[in-house]
Structures are given as C-alpha cells and as structure tokens.
Short mmCIF file of C-alpha atoms in Angstrom, two decimals:
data_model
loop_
_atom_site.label_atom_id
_atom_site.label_comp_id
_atom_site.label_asym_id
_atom_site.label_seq_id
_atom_site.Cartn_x
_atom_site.Cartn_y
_atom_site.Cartn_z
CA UNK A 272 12.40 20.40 29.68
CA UNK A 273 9.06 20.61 28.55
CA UNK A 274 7.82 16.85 28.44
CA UNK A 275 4.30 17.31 26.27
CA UNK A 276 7.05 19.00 23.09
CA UNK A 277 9.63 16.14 24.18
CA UNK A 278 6.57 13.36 23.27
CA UNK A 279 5.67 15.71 20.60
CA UNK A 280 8.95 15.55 19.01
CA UNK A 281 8.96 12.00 19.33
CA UNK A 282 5.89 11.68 17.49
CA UNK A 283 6.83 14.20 14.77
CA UNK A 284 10.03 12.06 14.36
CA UNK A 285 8.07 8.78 13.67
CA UNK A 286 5.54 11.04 11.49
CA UNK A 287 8.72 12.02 9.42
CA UNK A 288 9.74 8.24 9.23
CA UNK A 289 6.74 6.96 8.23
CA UNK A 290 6.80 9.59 5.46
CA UNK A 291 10.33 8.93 4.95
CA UNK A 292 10.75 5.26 4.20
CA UNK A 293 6.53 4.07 4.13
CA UNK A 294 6.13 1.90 1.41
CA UNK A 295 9.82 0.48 1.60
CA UNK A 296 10.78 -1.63 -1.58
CA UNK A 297 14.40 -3.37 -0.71
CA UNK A 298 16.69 -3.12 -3.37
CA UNK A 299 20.24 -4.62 -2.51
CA UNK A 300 22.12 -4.02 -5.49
CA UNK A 301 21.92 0.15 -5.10
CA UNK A 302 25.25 0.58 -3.92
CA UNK A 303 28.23 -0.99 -1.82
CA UNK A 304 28.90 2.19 0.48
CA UNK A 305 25.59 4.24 1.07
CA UNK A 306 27.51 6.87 2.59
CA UNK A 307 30.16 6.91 -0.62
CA UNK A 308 27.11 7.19 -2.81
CA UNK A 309 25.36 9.84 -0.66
CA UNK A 310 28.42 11.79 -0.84
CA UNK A 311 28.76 11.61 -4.70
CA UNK A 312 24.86 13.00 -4.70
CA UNK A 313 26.29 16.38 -3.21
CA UNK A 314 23.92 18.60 -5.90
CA UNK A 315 21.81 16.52 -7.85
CA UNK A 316 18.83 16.02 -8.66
CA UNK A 317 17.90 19.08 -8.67
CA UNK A 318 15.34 20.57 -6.63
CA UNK A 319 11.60 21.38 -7.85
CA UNK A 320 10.07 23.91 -6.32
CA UNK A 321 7.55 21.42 -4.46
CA UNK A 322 10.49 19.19 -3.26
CA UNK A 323 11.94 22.38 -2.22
CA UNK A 324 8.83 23.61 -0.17
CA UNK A 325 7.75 20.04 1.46
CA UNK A 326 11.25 19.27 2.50
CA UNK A 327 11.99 22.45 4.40
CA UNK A 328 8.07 21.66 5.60
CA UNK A 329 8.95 18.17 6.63
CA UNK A 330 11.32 19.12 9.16
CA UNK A 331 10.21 22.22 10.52
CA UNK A 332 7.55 21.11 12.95
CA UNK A 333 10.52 18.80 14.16
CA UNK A 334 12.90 21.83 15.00
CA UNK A 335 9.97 23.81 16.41
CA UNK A 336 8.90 20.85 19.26
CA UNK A 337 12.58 20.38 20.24
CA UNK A 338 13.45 23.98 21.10
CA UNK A 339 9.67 24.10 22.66
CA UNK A 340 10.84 21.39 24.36
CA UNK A 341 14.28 22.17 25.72
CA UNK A 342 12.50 25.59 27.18
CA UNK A 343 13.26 28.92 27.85
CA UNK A 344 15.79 27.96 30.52
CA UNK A 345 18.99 27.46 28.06
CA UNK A 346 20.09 30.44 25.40
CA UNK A 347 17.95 30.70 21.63
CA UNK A 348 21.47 29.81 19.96
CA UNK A 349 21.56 26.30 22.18
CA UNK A 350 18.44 25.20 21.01
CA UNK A 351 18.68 26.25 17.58
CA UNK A 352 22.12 24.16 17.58
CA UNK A 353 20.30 21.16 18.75
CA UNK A 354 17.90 21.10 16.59
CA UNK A 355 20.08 21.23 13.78
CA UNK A 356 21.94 18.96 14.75
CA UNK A 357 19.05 16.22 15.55
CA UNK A 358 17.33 17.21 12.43
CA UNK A 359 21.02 16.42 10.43
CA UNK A 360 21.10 13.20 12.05
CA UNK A 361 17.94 12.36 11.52
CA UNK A 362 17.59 12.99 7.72
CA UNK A 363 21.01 11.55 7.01
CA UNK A 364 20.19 8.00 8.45
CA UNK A 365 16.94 8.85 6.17
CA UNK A 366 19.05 9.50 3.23
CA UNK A 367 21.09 6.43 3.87
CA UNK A 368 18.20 4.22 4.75
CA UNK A 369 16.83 5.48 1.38
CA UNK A 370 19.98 4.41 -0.61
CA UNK A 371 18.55 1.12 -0.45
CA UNK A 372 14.72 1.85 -1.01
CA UNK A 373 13.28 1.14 -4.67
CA UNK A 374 12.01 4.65 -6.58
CA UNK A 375 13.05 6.86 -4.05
CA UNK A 376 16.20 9.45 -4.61
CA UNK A 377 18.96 9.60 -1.96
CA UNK A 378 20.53 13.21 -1.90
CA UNK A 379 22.31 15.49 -0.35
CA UNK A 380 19.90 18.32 -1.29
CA UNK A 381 17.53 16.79 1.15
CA UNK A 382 19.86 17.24 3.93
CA UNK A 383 20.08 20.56 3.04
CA UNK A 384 16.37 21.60 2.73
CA UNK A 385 15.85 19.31 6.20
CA UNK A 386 18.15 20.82 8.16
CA UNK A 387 16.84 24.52 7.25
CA UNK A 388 13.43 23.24 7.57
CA UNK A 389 14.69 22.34 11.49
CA UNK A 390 16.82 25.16 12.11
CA UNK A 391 14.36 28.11 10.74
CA UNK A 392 11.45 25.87 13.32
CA UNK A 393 13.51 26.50 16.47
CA UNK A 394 14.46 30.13 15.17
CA UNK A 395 10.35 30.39 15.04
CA UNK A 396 10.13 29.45 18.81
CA UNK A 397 10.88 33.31 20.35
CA UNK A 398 8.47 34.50 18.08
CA UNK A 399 5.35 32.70 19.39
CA UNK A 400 3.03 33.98 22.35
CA UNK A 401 4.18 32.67 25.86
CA UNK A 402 1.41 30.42 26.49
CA UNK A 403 2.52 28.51 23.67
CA UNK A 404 5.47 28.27 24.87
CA UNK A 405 4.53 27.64 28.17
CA UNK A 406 1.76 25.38 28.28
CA UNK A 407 -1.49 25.00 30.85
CA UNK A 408 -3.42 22.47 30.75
CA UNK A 409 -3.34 18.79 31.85
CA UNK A 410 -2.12 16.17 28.83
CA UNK A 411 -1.69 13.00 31.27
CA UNK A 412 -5.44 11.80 30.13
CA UNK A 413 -4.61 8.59 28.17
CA UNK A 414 -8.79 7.78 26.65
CA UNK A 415 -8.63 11.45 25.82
CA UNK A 416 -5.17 11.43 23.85
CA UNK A 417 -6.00 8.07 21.98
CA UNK A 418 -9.04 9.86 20.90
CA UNK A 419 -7.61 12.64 19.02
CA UNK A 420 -4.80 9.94 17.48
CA UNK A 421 -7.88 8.22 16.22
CA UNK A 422 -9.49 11.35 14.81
CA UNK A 423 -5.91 12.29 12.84
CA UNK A 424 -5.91 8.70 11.63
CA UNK A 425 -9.30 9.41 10.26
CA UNK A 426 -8.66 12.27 9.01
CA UNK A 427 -4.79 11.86 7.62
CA UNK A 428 -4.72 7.66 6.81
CA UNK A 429 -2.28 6.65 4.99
CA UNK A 430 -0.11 9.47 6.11
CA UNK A 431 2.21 9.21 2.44
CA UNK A 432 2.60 12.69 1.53
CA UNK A 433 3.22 13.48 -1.96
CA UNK A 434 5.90 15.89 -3.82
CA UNK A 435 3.60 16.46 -6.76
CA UNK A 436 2.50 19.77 -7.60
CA UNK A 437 -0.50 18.70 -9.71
CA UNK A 438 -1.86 16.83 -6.99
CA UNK A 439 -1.82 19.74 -4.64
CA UNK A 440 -3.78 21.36 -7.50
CA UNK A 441 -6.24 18.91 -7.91
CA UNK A 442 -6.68 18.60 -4.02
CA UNK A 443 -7.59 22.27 -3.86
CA UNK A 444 -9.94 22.48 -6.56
CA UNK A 445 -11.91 19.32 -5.45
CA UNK A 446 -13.54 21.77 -2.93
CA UNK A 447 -15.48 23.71 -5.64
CA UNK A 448 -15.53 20.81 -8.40
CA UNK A 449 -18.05 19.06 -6.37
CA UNK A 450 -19.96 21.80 -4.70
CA UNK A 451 -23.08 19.43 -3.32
CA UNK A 452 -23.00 18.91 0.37
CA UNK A 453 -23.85 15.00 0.92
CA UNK A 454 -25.58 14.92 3.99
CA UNK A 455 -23.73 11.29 5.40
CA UNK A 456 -20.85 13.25 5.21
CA UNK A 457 -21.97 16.13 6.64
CA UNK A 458 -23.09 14.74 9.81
CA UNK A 459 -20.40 12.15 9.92
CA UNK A 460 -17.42 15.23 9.96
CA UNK A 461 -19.56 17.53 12.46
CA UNK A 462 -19.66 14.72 14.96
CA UNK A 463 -15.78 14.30 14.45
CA UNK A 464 -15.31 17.97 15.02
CA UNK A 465 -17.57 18.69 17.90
CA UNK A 466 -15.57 15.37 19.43
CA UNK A 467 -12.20 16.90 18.39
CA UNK A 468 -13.44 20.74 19.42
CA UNK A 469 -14.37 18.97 23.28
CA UNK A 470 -11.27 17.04 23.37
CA UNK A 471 -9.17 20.02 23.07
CA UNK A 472 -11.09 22.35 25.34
CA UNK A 473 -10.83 19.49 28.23
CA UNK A 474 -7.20 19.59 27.62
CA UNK A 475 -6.73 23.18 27.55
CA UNK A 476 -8.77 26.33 28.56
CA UNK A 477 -11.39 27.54 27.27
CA UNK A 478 -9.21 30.21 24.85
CA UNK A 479 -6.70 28.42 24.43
CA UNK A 480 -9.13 25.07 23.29
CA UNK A 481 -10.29 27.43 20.46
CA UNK A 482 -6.88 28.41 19.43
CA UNK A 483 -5.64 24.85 19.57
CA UNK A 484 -8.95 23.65 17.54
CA UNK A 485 -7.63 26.29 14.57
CA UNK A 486 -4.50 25.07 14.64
CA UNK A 487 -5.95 21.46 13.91
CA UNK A 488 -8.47 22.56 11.36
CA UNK A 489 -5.51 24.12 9.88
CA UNK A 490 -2.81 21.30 10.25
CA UNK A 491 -5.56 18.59 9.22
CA UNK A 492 -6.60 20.89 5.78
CA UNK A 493 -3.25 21.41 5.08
CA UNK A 494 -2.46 17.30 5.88
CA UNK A 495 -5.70 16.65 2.89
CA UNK A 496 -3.93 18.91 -0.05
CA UNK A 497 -0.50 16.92 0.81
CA UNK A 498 -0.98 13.57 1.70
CA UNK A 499 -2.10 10.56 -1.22
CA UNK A 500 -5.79 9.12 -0.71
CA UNK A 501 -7.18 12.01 1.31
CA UNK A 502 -9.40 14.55 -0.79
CA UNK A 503 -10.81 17.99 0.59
CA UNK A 504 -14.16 17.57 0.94
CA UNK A 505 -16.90 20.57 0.68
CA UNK A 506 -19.25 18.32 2.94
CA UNK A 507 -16.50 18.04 5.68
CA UNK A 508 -15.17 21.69 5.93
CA UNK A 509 -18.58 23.42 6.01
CA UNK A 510 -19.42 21.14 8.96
CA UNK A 511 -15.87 21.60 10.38
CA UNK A 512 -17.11 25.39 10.21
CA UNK A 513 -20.32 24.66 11.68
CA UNK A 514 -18.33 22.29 14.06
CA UNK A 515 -15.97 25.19 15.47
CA UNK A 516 -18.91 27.86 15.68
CA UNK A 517 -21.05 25.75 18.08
CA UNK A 518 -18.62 24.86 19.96
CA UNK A 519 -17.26 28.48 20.47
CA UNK A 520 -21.11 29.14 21.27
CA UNK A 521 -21.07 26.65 23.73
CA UNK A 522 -17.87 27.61 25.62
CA UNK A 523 -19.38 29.54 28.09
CA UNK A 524 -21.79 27.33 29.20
CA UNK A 525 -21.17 25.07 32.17
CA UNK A 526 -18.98 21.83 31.51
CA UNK A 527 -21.59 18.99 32.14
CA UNK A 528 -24.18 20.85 30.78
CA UNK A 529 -21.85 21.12 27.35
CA UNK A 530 -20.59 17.57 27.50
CA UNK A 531 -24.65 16.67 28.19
CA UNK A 532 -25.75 18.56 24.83
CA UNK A 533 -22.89 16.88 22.99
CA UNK A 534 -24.00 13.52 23.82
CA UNK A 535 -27.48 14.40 22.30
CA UNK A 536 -26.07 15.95 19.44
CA UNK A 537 -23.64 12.91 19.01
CA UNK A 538 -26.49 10.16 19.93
CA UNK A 539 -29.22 11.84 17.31
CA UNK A 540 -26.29 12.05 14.49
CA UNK A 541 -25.56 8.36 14.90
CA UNK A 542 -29.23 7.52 15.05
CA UNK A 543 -29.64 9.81 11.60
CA UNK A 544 -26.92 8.35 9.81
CA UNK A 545 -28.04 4.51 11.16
CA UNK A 546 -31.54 5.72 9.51
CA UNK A 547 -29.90 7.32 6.52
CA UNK A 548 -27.17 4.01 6.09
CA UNK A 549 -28.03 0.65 7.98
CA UNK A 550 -24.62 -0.56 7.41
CA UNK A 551 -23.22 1.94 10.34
CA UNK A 552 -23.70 -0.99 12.38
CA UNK A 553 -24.35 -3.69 10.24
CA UNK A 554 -22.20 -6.84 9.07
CA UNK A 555 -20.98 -4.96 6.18
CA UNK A 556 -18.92 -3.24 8.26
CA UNK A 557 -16.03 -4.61 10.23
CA UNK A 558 -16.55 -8.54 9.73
CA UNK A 559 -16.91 -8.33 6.05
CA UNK A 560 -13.32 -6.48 6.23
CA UNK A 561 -11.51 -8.95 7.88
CA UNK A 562 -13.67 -11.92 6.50
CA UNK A 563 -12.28 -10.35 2.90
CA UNK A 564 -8.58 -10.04 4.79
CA UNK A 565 -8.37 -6.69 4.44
CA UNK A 566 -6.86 -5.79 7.68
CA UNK A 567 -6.60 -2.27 7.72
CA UNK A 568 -9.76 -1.57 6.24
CA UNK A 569 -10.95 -3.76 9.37
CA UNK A 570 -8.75 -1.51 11.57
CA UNK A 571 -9.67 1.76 9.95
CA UNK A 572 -13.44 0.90 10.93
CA UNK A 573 -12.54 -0.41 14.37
CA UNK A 574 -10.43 2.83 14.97
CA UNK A 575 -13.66 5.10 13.65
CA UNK A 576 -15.85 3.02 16.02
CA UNK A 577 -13.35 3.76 19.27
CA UNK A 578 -13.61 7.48 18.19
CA UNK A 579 -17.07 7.40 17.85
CA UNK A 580 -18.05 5.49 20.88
CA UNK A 581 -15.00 6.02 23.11
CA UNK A 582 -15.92 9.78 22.56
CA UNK A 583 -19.75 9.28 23.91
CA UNK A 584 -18.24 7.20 26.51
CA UNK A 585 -16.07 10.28 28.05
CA UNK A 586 -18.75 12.60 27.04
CA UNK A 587 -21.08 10.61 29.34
CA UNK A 588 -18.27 10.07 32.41
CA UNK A 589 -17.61 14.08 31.92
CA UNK A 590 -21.75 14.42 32.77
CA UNK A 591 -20.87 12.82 36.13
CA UNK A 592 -21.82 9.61 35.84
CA UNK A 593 -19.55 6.78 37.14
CA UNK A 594 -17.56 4.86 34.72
CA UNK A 595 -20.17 1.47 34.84
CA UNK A 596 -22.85 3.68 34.63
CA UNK A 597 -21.63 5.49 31.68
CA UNK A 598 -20.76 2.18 30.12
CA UNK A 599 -24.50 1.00 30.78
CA UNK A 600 -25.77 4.15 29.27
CA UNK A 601 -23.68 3.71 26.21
CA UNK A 602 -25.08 0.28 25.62
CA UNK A 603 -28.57 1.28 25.42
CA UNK A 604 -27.48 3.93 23.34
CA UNK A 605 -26.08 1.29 20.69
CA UNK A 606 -28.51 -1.09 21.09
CA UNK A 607 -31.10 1.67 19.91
CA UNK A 608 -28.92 2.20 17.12
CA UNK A 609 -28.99 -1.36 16.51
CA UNK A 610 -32.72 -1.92 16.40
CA UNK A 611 -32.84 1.41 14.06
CA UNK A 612 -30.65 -0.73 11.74
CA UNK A 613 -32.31 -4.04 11.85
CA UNK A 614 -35.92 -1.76 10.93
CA UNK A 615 -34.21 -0.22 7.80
CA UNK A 616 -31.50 -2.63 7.27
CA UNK A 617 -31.81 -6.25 6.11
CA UNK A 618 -28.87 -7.72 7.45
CA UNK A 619 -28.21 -8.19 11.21
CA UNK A 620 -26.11 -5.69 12.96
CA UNK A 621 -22.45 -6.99 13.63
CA UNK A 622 -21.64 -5.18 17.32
CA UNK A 623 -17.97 -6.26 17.23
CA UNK A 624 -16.44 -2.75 16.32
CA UNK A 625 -18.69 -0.91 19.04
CA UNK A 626 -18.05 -3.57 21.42
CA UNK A 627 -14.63 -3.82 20.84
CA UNK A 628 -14.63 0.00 21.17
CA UNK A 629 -16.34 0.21 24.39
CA UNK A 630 -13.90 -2.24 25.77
CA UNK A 631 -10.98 0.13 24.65
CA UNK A 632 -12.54 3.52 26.01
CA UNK A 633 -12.97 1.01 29.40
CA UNK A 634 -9.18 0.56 29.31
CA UNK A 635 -8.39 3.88 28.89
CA UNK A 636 -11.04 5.41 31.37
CA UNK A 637 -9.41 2.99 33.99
CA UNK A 638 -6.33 3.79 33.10
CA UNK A 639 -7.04 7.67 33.81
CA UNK A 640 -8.55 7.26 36.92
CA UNK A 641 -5.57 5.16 38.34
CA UNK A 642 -3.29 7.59 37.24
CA UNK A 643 -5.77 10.38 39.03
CA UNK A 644 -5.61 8.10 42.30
CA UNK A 645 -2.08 8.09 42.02
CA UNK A 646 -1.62 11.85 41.87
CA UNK A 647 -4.32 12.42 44.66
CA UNK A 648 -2.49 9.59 47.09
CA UNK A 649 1.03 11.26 46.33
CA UNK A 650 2.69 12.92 49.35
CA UNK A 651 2.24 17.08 48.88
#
C-alpha cells in the first residue's frame, strides 16, 4: 500500500464531509426511518446537469487515491471493487446523515452519481504515467506539509462548494469583469505561489515539482469557480503565472542559492506591501478579530501569518542556517517590517500573529529534525 494516497484518501474523505454535511441545521422531525425514506427517494429529484457533474466530481478524486493507494500489487478489477464499495458506503451514511439536515435533499440519485464518480477514478488509475503512480520524493516533512494546508486554506476557505450553475458563470467571468491588476494583490498571490512552487519542488524533483505545481494551479482554479466566497481573481492568476515561470527559471539553479533568492523576493514583498498597507502588521489585524469575537477571521489571519512566516522560516533553514539562527534572522526580518509600519502606519504593530507563527514553524522544524534523527539512528 501506498501510504502518501492512503493519507490522501483520508483527507479527500473529510474534504467530501465537510462538503457533505458543513453548515448542518438539525431537523428531527424529517423522518422516523432514514433508511425507509432514502429508499422511497429511489429517482427523485431529478438531476440538473450541475448536480449531475459535481456529484460524479465529488467522488472521483476519492476513487482515484484509493486504487493509487492499494498499488499495482493487487488486479485493476480489485481496486476498482474497493473503491466502489468505500465510495457506496461513504455517500450512503452521507445520504442518511443528510435525512436529518435542514435544506439539503437526501437521494438515491446521489448514490448513484457518487459511486460512478468513485468507480470511473480508480478505472482512471492505469491510465496515468508511472511516476504518478509510483511516487519519489520524501512527504514525512511535517513544517513543510502544514504549509501547503495553510496555503489551500487560503486559497479554498470555506471549502462549501456550490451546485449552482449561475455561480460557476459568474465565477468565470469575474476574471475579465474586473480587468485592473491591484498591486496588494498582486504581490500578496506571487509570494503564495513562489512559497507553494518551493514547497512542492522540496517534496518532489525538480520535474516532477513543476508537474505537481500545475496540478495545484489547476485544482486550486478549479476549487475558486466551485466553492461559495472564493472569486477568481485577475490580480492572483497573472501572478500565479508569473509565480510558476520564475520558479521554472529558477529550477536549475543550485538549492540554497534558490531558497536564498526566495527569501529576498519574499522579505522585499512583505516590506512593499507593509509600505503599501501598514495594517500587515498592525493591530487591525489579528487582535481586532478576536477582540470583535470573530474567531475565524482571527484564525484565517493567524493561518496567513504561519504561511507567510513559517515559509521564510524554512526558506532560511533550507540556506543552511541552523534552526536558532534562522529563527534570529526571521526576527529582524519582522521587526524591520514592524518599524516600516509604525513610519507609515499610525497605530502600533500587534506581533501576535507573526509571533505566534514563528512559534508554530519552531514546532514543526523540531518536529522534522527529530523525525530526521530518528531515521539516521535507525539500524540499516
């Protein structure tokens, strides 16, 4: 078994749950027997053609990560059976979960649509080249994992994908309605990318980074048309371009002279945008939020900060510095951001995010090297 498409799959089934059930308004008095009325719901509603299309969607990356992860060591007609069957059991406990959930529709003709959408995944599996299928590259690198979850959080949040065709409409042509390229934004998304971009090409080689860096441009565009209070941005995805041609320029180079130039190019983009906005690091930011009560607006800045900051922390440990060195380094950075903020800004700069931040990218550094020790000390 392939464990990094057995964690995968894991993930894709919480993604699916989230989806599923997220908001969840209880409503008691649906029916006595859930399974009695999911029964009598055999063909109806009918399908749209969007419910059609996302629910066959849904599911597919589900069936494709359990026959990636079951391997090439059992027949294509196992693992196609397996996924079918773990994709039926996981959209009828859906359905029946759903019997019970205020505004939603529990049907059969889900089941349906989900259980093709996991079955034609795994059939999908033979199809694709054998390095997919058989993956290089080392994924036990905890800072460096949490990092990309916070850049899909950023990029995905709330993660409540919507069946509306209209919206998809409106999603698309928001990339041409509002041609004008605002420059925050600009900066702010090439940062993310070149982050993302050297994230992926330490986990995986150098081709095989670039490929993987597609596939998230792709995934995350795709997530923006579907999902509710995320809009395509013409700002973003000219500097996700930008993002994946520098980075494809700097392949070749050596890998602490690229993580070296990304620190610059991370370190000047934080000190423009701290000129350009003195709230980056100001008390407007994260205190205000949770002064307010807004908890997940506090959490949403707090999890852009550890991207942000845990990223130029492993940037600075891939240079070769030592991690309390790096972690020295990174403090002078932010307290230069921090005095560019208090020039331009007229409220004092609230460090809690960027602390709190450095104190999580500490966590998960030590965390990595343990687990490096660990491997080095273990008998060959």
């Amino acid at each position: 078994m392939t464990t990094r498409y057995a964690w995968l799959a894991v993930f894709t089934t919480g993604f699916i749950l989230y989806g599923s059930l997220v908001p969840f308004h209880w409503y008691a008095g649906a029916a006595a027997n859930p399974v009695t009325y999911l029964l009598s719901r055999w063909a109806t509603p009918a399908q749209t053609t969007a419910g059609f299309v996302a629910n066959v969607a849904l599911y597919l990356p589900l069936g494709l990560c359990i026959a990636l992860a079951l391997g090439r060591s059992i027949t294509v007609t196992r693992r196609v059976v397996i996924a079918g069957v773990a994709s039926s059991l996981l959209c009828i406990s859906v359905e029946l979960v759903q019997v019970y959930d205020w505004g939603r529709q529990s049907t059969l003709t889900d089941v349906y649509l989900n259980v093709a959408g996991g079955v034609l995944g795994a059939l999908l599996v033979p199809l694709l080249p054998v390095r997919v299928q058989q993956p290089r590259g080392n994924l036990r690198q905890p800072l460096v994992l949490a990092l990309l979850a916070s850049f899909l959080v950023i990029e995905l949040y709330p993660f409540i994908p919507s069946l509306n065709v209209s919206w998809y409409d409106d999603a698309l042509t928001s990339l041409w309605r509002h041609p004008h390229i605002h420059d925050a934004i600009f900066v702010r998304a090439l940062l993310h990318w070149l982050l993302a971009a050297a994230l992926l090409g330490h986990l995986f080689r150098r081709r095989d980074g670039l490929i993987s860096l597609a596939l998230l441009a792709a995934g995350v565009f795709v997530g923006q048309i579907v999902m509710q209070d995320t809009w395509l941005s013409i700002s973003e995805w000219s500097a996700a371009a930008l993002a994946l041609g520098l980075y494809a320029g700097l392949a070749g180079t050596a890998s602490r002279h690229r993580a070296m130039i990304l620190v610059c190019v991370l370190v000047a983009g934080q000190t423009y945008l701290a000129w350009l906005d003195p709230t980056v690091l100001s008390h407007g930011s994260m205190i205000a939020a949770l002064e307010d009560r807004d908890l997940v607006a506090g959490l949403r800045r707090l999890v852009a900060a550890f991207y942000t900051v845990g990223g130029t922390f492993w940037l600075l440990s891939r240079t070769g510095l030592v991690m309390h060195r790096a972690s020295a380094v990174l403090a002078v950075m932010l307290v230069g951001i921090a005095l560019i903020t208090l020039a331009f800004g007229s409220v004092p700069p609230d460090p809690s995010a960027p602390l709190l931040a450095i104190l999580c990218a500490l966590g998960f550094g030590l965390a990595a090297r343990r687990r490096t020790q660990q491997a080095n000390a273990a008998p060959t």
